[in-house]
Short mmCIF file of C-alpha atoms and ligand atoms in Angstrom, two decimals:
data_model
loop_
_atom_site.label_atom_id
_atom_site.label_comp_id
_atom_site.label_asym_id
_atom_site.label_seq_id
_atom_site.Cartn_x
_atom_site.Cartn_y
_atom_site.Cartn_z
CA UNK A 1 160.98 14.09 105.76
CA UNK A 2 163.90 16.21 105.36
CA UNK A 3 164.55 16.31 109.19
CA UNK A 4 163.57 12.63 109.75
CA UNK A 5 166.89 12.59 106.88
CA UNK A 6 168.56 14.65 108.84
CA UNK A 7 168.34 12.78 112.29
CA UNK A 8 169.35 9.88 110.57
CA UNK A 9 172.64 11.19 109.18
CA UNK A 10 173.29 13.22 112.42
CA UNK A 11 173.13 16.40 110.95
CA UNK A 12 171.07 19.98 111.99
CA UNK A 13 169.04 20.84 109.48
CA UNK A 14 167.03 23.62 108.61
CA UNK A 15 164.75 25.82 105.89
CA UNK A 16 166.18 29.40 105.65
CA UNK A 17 165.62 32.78 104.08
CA UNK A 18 162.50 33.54 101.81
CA UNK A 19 160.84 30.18 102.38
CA UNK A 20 160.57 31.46 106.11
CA UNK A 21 159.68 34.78 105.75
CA UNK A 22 156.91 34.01 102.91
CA UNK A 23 155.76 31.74 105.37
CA UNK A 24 156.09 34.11 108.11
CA UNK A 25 153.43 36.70 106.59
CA UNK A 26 151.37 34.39 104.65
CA UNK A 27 150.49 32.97 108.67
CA UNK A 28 150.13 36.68 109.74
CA UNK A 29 148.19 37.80 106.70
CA UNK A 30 144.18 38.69 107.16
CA UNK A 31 144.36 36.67 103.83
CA UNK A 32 143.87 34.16 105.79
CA UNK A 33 146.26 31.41 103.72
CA UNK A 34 145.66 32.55 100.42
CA UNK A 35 148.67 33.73 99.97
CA UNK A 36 150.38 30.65 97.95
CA UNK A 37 153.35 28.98 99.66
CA UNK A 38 156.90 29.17 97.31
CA UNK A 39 158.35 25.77 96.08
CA UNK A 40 161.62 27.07 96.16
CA UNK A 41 163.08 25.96 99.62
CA UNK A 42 166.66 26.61 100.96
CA UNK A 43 167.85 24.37 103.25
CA UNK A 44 170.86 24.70 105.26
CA UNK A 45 172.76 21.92 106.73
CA UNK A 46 175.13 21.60 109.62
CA UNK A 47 177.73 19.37 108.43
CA UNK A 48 178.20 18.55 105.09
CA UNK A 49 175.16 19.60 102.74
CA UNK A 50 176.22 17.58 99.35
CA UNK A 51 176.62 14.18 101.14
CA UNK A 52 172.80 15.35 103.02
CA UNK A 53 171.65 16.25 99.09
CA UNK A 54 172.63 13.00 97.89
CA UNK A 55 171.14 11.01 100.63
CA UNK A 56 167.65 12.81 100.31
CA UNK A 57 167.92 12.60 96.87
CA UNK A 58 168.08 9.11 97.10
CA UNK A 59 165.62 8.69 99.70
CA UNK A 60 163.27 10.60 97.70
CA UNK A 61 164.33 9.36 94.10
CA UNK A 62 164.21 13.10 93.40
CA UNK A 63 166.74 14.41 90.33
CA UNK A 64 170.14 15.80 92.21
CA UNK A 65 172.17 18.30 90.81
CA UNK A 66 175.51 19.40 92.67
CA UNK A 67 177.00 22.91 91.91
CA UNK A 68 181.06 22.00 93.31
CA UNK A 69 182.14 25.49 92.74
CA UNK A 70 179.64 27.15 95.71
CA UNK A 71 179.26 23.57 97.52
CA UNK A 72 176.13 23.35 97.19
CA UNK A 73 173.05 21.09 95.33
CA UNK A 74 169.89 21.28 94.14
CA UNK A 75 166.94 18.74 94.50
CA UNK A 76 163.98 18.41 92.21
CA UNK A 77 160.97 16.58 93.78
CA UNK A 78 157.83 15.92 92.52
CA UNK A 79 154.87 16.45 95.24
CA UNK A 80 151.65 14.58 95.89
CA UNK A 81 149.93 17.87 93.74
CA UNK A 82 152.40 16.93 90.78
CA UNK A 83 154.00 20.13 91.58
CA UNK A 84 157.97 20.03 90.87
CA UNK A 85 159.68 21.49 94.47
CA UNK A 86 163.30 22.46 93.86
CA UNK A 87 165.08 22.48 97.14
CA UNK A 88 168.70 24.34 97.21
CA UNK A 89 171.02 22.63 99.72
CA UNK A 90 173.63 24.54 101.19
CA UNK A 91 176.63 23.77 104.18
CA UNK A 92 176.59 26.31 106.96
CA UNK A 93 179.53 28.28 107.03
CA UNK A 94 181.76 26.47 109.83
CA UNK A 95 183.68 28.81 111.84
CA UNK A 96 186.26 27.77 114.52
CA UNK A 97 186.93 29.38 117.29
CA UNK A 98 190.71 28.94 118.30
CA UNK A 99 190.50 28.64 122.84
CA UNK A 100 194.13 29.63 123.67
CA UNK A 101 195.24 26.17 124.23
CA UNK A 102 192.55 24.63 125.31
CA UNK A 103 189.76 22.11 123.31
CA UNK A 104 191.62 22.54 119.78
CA UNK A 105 188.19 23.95 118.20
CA UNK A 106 185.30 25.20 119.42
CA UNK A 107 182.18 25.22 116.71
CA UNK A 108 180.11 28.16 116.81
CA UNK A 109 176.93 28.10 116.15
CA UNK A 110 177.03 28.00 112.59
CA UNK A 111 173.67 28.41 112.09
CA UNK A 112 173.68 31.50 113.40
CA UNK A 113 176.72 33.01 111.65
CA UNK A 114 175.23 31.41 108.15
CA UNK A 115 171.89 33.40 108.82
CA UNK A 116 174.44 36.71 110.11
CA UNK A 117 175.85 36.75 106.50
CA UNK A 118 172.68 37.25 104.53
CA UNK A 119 170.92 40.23 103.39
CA UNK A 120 168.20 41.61 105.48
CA UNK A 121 167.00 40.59 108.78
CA UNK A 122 163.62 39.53 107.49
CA UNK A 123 165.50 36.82 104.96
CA UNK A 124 167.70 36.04 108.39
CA UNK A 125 165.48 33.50 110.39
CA UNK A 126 165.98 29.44 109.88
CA UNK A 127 163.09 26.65 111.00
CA UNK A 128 164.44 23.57 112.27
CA UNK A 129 163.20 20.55 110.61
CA UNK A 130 164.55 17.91 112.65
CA UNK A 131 162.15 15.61 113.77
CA UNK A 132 162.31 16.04 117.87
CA UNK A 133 163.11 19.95 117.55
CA UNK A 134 160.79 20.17 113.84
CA UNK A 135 159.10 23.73 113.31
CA UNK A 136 161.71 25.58 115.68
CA UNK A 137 161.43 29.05 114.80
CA UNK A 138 165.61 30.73 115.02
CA UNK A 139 165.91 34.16 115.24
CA UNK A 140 168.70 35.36 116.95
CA UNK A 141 168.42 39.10 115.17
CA UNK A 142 165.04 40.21 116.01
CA UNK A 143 164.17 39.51 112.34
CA UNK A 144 160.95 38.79 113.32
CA UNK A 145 160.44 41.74 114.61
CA UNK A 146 161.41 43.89 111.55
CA UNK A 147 158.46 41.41 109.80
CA UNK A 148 155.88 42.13 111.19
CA UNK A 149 156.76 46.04 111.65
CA UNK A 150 157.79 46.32 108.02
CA UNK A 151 161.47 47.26 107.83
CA UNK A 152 164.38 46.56 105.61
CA UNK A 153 167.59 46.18 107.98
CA UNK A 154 171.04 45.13 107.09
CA UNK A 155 172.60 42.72 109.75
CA UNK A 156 175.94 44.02 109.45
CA UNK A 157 177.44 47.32 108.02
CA UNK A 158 179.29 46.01 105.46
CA UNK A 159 176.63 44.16 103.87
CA UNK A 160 176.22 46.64 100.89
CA UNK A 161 179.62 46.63 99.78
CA UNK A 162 180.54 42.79 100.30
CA UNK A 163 177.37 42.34 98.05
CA UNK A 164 176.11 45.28 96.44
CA UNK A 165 173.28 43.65 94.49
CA UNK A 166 171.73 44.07 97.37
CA UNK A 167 170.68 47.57 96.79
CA UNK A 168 168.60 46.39 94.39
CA UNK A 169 167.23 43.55 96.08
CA UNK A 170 166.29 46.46 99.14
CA UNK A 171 164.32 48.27 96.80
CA UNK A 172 163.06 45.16 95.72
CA UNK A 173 161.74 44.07 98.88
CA UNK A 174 160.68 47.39 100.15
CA UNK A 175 158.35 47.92 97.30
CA UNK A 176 157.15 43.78 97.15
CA UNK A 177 155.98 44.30 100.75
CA UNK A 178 155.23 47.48 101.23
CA UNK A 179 158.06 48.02 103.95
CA UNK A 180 160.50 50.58 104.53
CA UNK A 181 164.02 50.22 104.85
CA UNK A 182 165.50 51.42 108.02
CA UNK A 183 167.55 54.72 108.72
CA UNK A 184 170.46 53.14 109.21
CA UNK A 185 170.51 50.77 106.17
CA UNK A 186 169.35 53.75 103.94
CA UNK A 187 172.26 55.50 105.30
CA UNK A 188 174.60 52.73 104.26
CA UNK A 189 173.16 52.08 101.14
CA UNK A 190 173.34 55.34 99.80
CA UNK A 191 176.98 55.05 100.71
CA UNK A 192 177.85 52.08 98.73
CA UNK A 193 176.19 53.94 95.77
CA UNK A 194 177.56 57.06 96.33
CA UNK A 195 181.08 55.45 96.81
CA UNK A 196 180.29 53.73 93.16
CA UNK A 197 180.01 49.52 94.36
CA UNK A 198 177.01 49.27 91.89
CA UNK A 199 179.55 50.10 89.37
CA UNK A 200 181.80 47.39 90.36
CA UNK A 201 179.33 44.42 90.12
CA UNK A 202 179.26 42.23 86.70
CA UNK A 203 176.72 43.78 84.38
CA UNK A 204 174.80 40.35 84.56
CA UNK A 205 174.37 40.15 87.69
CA UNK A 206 172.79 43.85 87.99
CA UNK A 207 170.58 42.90 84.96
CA UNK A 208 169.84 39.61 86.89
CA UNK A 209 168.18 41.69 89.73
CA UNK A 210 166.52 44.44 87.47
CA UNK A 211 164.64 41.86 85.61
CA UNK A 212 163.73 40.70 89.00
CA UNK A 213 162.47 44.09 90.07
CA UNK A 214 160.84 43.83 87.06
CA UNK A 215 158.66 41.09 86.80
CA UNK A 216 157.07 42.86 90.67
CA UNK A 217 153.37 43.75 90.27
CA UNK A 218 154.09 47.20 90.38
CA UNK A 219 157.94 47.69 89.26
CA UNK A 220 157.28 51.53 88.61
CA UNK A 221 157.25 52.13 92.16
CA UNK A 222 161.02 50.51 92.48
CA UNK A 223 161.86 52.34 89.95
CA UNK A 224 161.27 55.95 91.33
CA UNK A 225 162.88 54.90 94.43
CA UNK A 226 165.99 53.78 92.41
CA UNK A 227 165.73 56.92 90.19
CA UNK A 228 165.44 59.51 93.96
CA UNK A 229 168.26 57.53 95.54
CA UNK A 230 170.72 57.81 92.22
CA UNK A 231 170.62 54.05 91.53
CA UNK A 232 169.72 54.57 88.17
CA UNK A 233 172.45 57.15 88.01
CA UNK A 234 175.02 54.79 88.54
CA UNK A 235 173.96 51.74 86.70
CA UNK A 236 173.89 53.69 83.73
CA UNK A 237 176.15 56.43 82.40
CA UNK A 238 175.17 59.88 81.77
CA UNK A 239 171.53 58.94 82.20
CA UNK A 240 169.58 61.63 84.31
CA UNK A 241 166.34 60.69 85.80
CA UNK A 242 164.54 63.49 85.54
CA UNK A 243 160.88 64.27 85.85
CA UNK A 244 159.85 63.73 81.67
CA UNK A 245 161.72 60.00 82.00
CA UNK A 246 159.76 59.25 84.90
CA UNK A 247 156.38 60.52 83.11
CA UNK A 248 157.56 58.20 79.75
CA UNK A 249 158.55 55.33 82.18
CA UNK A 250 154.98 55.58 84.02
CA UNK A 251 153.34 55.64 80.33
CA UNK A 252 155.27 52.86 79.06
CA UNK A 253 153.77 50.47 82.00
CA UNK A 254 150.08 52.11 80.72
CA UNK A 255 151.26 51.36 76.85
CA UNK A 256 152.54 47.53 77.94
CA UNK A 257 148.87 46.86 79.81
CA UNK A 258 147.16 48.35 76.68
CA UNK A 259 148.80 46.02 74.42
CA UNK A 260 148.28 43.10 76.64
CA UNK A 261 144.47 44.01 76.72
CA UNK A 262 143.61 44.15 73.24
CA UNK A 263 147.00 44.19 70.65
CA UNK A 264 149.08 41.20 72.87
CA UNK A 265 150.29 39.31 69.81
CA UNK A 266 152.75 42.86 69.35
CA UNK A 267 153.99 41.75 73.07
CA UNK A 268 155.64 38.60 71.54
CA UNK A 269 159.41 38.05 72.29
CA UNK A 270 159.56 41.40 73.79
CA UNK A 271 161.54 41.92 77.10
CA UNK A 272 160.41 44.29 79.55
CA UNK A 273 164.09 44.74 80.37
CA UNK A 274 164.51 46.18 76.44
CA UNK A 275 161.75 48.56 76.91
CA UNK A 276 162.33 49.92 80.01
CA UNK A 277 165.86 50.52 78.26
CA UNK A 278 164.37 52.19 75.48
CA UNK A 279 162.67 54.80 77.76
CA UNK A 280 165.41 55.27 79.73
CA UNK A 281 168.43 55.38 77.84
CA UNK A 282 166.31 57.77 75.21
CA UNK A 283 168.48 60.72 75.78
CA UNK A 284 171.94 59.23 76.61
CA UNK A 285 174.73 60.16 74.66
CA UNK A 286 175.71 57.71 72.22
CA UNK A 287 179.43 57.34 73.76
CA UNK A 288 177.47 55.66 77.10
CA UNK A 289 175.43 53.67 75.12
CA UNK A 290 177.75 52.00 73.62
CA UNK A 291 179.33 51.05 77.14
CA UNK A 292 175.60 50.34 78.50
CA UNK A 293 174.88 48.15 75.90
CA UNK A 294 177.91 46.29 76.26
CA UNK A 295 177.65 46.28 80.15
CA UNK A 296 174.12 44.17 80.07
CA UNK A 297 174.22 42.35 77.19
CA UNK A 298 171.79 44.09 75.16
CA UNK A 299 170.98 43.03 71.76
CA UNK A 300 173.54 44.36 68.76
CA UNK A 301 170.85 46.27 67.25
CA UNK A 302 169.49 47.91 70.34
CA UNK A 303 170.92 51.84 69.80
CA UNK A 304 170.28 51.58 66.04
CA UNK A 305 166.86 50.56 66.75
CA UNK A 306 166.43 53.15 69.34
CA UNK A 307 167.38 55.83 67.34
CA UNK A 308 165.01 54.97 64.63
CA UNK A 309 162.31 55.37 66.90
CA UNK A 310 163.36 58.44 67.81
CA UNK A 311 164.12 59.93 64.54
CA UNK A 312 160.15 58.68 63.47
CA UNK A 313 159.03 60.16 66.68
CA UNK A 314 160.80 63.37 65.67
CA UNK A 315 159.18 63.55 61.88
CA UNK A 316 156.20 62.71 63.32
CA UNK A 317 156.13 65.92 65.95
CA UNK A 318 157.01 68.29 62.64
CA UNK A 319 153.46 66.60 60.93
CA UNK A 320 151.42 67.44 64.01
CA UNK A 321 149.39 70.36 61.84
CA UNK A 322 149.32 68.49 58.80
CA UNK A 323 145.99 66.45 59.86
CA UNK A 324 144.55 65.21 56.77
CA UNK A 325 147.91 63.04 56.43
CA UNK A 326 148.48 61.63 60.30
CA UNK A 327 145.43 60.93 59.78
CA UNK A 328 145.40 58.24 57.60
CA UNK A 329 146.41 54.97 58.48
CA UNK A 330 148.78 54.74 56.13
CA UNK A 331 150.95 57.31 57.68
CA UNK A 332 152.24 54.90 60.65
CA UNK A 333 152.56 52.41 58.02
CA UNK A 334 155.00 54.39 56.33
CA UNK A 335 156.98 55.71 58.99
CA UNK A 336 156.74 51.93 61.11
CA UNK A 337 157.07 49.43 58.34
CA UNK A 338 159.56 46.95 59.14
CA UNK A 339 160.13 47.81 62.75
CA UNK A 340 160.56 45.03 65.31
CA UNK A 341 157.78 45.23 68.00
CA UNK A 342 159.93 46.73 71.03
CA UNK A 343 160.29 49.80 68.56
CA UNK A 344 156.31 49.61 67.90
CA UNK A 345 155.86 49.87 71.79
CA UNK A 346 158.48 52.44 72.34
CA UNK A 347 156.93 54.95 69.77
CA UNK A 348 153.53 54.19 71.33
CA UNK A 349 155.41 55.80 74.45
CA UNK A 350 156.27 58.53 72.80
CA UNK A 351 153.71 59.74 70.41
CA UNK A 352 151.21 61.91 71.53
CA UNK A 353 147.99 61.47 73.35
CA UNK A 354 145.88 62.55 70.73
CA UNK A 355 147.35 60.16 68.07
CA UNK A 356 147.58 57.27 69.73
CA UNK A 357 144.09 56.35 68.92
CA UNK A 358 144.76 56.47 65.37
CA UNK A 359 148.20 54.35 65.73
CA UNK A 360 146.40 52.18 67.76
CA UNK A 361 143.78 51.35 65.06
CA UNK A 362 146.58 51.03 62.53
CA UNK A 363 148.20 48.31 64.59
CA UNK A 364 144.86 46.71 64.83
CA UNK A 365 144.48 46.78 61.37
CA UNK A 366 147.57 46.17 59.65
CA UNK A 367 148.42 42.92 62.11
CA UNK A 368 145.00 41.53 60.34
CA UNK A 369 145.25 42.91 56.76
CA UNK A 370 145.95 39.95 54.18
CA UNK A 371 146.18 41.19 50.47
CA UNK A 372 143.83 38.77 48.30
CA UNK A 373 146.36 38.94 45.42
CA UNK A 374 149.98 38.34 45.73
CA UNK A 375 153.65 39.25 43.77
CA UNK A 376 153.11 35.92 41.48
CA UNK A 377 149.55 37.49 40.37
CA UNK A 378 151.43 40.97 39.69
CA UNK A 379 153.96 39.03 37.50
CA UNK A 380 151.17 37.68 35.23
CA UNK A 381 150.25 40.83 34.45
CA UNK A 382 153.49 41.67 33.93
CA UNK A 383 155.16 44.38 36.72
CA UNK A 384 158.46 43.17 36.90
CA UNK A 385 161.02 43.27 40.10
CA UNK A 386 160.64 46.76 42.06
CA UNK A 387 157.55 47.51 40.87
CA UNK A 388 155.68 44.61 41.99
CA UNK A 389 156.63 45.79 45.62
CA UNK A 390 156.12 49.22 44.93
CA UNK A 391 152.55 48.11 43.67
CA UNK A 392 151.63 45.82 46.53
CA UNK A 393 152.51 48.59 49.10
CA UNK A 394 150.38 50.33 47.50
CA UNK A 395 147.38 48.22 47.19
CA UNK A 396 147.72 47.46 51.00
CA UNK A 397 148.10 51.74 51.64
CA UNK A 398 144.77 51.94 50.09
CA UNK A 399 143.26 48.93 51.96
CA UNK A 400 144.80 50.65 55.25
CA UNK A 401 142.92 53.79 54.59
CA UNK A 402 139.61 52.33 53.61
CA UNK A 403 140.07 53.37 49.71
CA UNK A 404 139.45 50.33 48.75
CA UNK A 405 137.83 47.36 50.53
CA UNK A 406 138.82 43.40 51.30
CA UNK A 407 138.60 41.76 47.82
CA UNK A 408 138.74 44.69 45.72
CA UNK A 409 142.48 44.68 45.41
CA UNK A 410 142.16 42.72 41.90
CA UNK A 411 140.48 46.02 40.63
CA UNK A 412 144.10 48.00 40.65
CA UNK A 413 146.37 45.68 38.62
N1 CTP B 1 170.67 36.10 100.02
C1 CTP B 1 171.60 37.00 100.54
N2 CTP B 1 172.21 37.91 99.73
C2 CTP B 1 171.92 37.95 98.40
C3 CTP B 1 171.00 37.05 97.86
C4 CTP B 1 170.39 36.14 98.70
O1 CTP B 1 171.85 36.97 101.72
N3 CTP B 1 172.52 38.85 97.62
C5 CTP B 1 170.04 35.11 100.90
C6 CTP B 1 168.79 35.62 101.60
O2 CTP B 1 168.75 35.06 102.88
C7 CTP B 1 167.67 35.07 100.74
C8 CTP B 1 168.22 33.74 100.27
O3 CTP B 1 169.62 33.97 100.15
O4 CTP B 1 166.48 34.91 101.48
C9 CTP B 1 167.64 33.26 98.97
O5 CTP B 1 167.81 34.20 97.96
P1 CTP B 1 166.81 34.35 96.74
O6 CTP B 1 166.30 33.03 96.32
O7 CTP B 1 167.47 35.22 95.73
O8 CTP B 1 165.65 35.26 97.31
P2 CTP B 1 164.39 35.01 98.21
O9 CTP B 1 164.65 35.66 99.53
O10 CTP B 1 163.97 33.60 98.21
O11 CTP B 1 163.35 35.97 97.52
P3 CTP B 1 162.35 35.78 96.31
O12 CTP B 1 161.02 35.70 96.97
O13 CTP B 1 162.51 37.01 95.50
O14 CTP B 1 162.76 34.52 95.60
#
C-alpha cells in the first residue's frame, strides 16, 4: 500500500535498514520463517517524507506523529493481526550536483547517498515498494554480500567519528548475529576509541545503546568484546576490566537467571543497566564515580548503595570461620535488612559459593515470613516506642532461624 501511496504522489519510495536485513536472513535462515518479522519499518522517501507521512496516514487512518526538528514522522497502524506497526518516515538526503553551467542541478541518486550515510553495510540496502518496481532489492555496496558472509563493514571511514555510538552498535551486531566485523572497520574503530570519540558523545545516548546491548540474549559476550577492545575503558573512568570483573560480570548474568527461576519477585523494578554498574564500577575510585554517575543518569543513591554492599560483603568475608553464626538465617537478615533489591542481587554476586545456598534460603524465607502478632499487640502488653521494634525483630530472628515456629510468636510477649 505504501508504494501504491507512493505512485500516486509521484514519489520513490522505499523500506531501509534493519527491516531489510531482518528480512534478508530470516529468507536465508534454515529456520525456515520462524524467525518473526520486526514491526518497526523505516521508510525512506524521495521527495518530501512529511507531506508522504501525512498522506498515508490519512489513507490509512493510522495515528501520525511528525518530529520537525530531524524532518521526519512516525506512523502507527493497526494490522489485520491487531498488531500496532510503527513505520518511521524519513526524506532522503537530496544532494545537488552543481554541472559547470549547464542543467542548474543535477539530483543524485539520493537513495543511494541516504543508504551511503548509515552504519554498516548490512543496515545499507533499501527495497522499493512502488507498485511497478515493488520488492526491488538496492544494493549498491555489496551489503548483501557482507550478509550472508557475516561481516560488520563501515561504508565510509569516517563513520566512527561522525557517529561514534556506533561502536557500540558494532559490537552489538557482531555478537546479535554471530558476525565479525571486518579488518578494516576494527582498525577504525579502535581509532575512534583510542582517539577518545566515545568520550565525546552525550552520556544518554551511550546509556541508550548499552541498555540495548543489554537486553541481547547473550549481552556477556558484548561485553568482553567491549572490555578487550578498551570500550569499557573509556566509557567509564578509572575502571579496569580485568579478569576478577569479568568473572563477577559472568556470575551476575548466572545470579539474574537464578532469581528469575525461583526468587523473581526480588527482580522487580530492577535495571539490568544498575547491576551491571554495580559489578563494574565495584572498584572505581569514588572521584570517577561521582562523574560516572552523573554522566548516565544514575540514581542519587547509587554509590552510597554500592558501597554498602561492599562494606557487608567485606564483614561478611571476616565471619567466614565463624560457622555456627553465617549460618543462621538471621545473619543475612542482619547485615541485608532494609536494602533495596539491586543491592540484594549485587551481594548475591559477591558472596561466596558456599554461602549462597544459605542466603538464598533466607531470601526465600524472609520474602514469605508474616509475623502473626503486630506493634499494636506489643503495645497492649505494654513495650513502648523502641522496644516494640527491637522486640518484633526479634520475634521474626527467631522465626528466621526455626527457634520458633509460624503461630508461636504470641508465646514471647
Ligand atoms: N542507523 C545509522 N547509524 C546509527 C543508527 C542507525 O546509520 N547510529 C541506521 C541504520 O541503517 C539502521 C537504521 O538507521 O538500520 C535504523 O536504526 P535502528 O532502528 O536503531 O536499528 P535497526 O538496524 O533497526 O536495529 P534493531 O534490530 O536493533 O532495531
Amino acid at each position: 500500500l505504501i508504494g501504491l501511496y507512493g505512485n500516486e504522489l509521484g514519489l520513490n519510495v522505499y523500506v531501509v535498514g534493519g527491516f531489510v536485513r531482518d528480512l534478508l536472513l530470516a529468507i536465508n535462515s534454515k529456520s525456515n520463517g520462524t524467525k518473526s518479522i520486526p514491526y518497526d519499518i523505516d521508510v525512506v522517501v524521495e521527495g518530501d517524507g512529511l507531506l508522504f507521512g501525512k498522506y498515508v496516514a490519512k489513507q490509512l487512518r493510522a495515528k501520525y506523529i511528525e518530529h520537525p526538528k530531524f524532518h521526519t514522522c512516525s506512523i502507527f497502524y493497526r494490522n489485520g493481526e491487531n498488531k500496532i506497526i510503527r513505520i518511521d518516515i524519513a526524506t532522503a538526503r537530496t544532494e545537488y550536483y552543481e554541472e559547470a553551467g549547464e542543467l542548474p542541478k543535477v539530483e543524485l541518486s539520493t537513495i543511494k547517498k541516504d543508504l551511503y550515510r548509515r552504519d554498516f553495510s548490512i543496515n545499507a540496502m533499501a527495497i522499493k515498494l512502488n507498485s511497478g518496481s515493488f520488492g526491488i532489492l538496492m544494493d549498491f555496496f555489496n551489503c548483501k554480500k557482507d550478509l550472508e558472509e557475516g561481516r560488520i563493514r563501515i561504508l565510509y571511514p569516517l563513520s566512527f567519528i561522525e557517529d561514534p555510538t556506533r561502536i557500540l552498535r558494532a559490537i552489538r551486531f557482531e555478537q546479535r548475529f554471530g558476525f565479525e566485523i571486518e579488518p578494516n572497520t576494527l582498525t577504525k574503530l579502535e581509532e575512534a576509541v583510542e582517539k577518545g570519540y566515545l568520550e565525546k558523545v552525550t552520556g544518554m545516548r551511550i546509556r541508550e545503546e548499552l541498555e540495548k546491548i543489554l537486553e541481547e540474549p547473550e549481552p556477556m559476550k558484548a561485553v568482553k568484546r567491549m572490555g578487550k577492545l578498551k570500550i569499557i575503558f573509556h566509557l567509564f573512568e578509572k575502571t579496569y576490566y580485568s579478569p576478577t570483573l569479568e568473572k563477577d560480570l559472568e556470575k551476575l548474568f548466572d545470579v539474574k537467571n537464578y532469581f528469575k527461576n525461583n526468587l523473581p519477585n526480588y527482580l522487580n523494578k530492577v535495571r539490568v543497566f544498575h547491576l551491571v554498574l554495580d559489578v563494574l564500577l565495584q572498584y572505581t575510585p569514588e572521584e570517577s564515580l561521582k562523574k560516572i554517575s552523573e554522566r548516565y543518569g544514575l540514581p542519587k543513591d547509587f554509590i552510597k548503595n554500592l558501597k554498602q554492599v561492599k562494606n557487608v560483603y567485606s564483614e561478611i568475608s571476616k565471619d567466614l570461620n565463624n560457622k555456627e553464626k553465617i549460618l543462621n538465617l538471621s545473619y543475612y537478615y542482619e547485615k541485608t535488612n532494609g536494602f533495596q533489591n539491586e543491592q540484594l542481587i549485587f551481594l548475591a554476586v559477591k558472596l561466596p559459593e558456599e554461602l549462597l545456598e544459605k542466603y538464598y534460603e533466607y531470601l526465600r524465607k524472609i520474602e514469605k515470613l508474616k509475623l502473626s502478632i503486630t506493634g499494636k499487640d506489643l503495645l497492649k502488653k505494654g513495650y513502648e516506642g523502641a522496644q516494640i521494634k527491637a522486640k518484633l525483630e526479634e520475634i521474626k530472628k527467631k522465626l528466621l532461624n526455626g527457634e520458633i515456629q509460624p503461630g508461636e510468636e504470641k508465646n514471647l510477649i
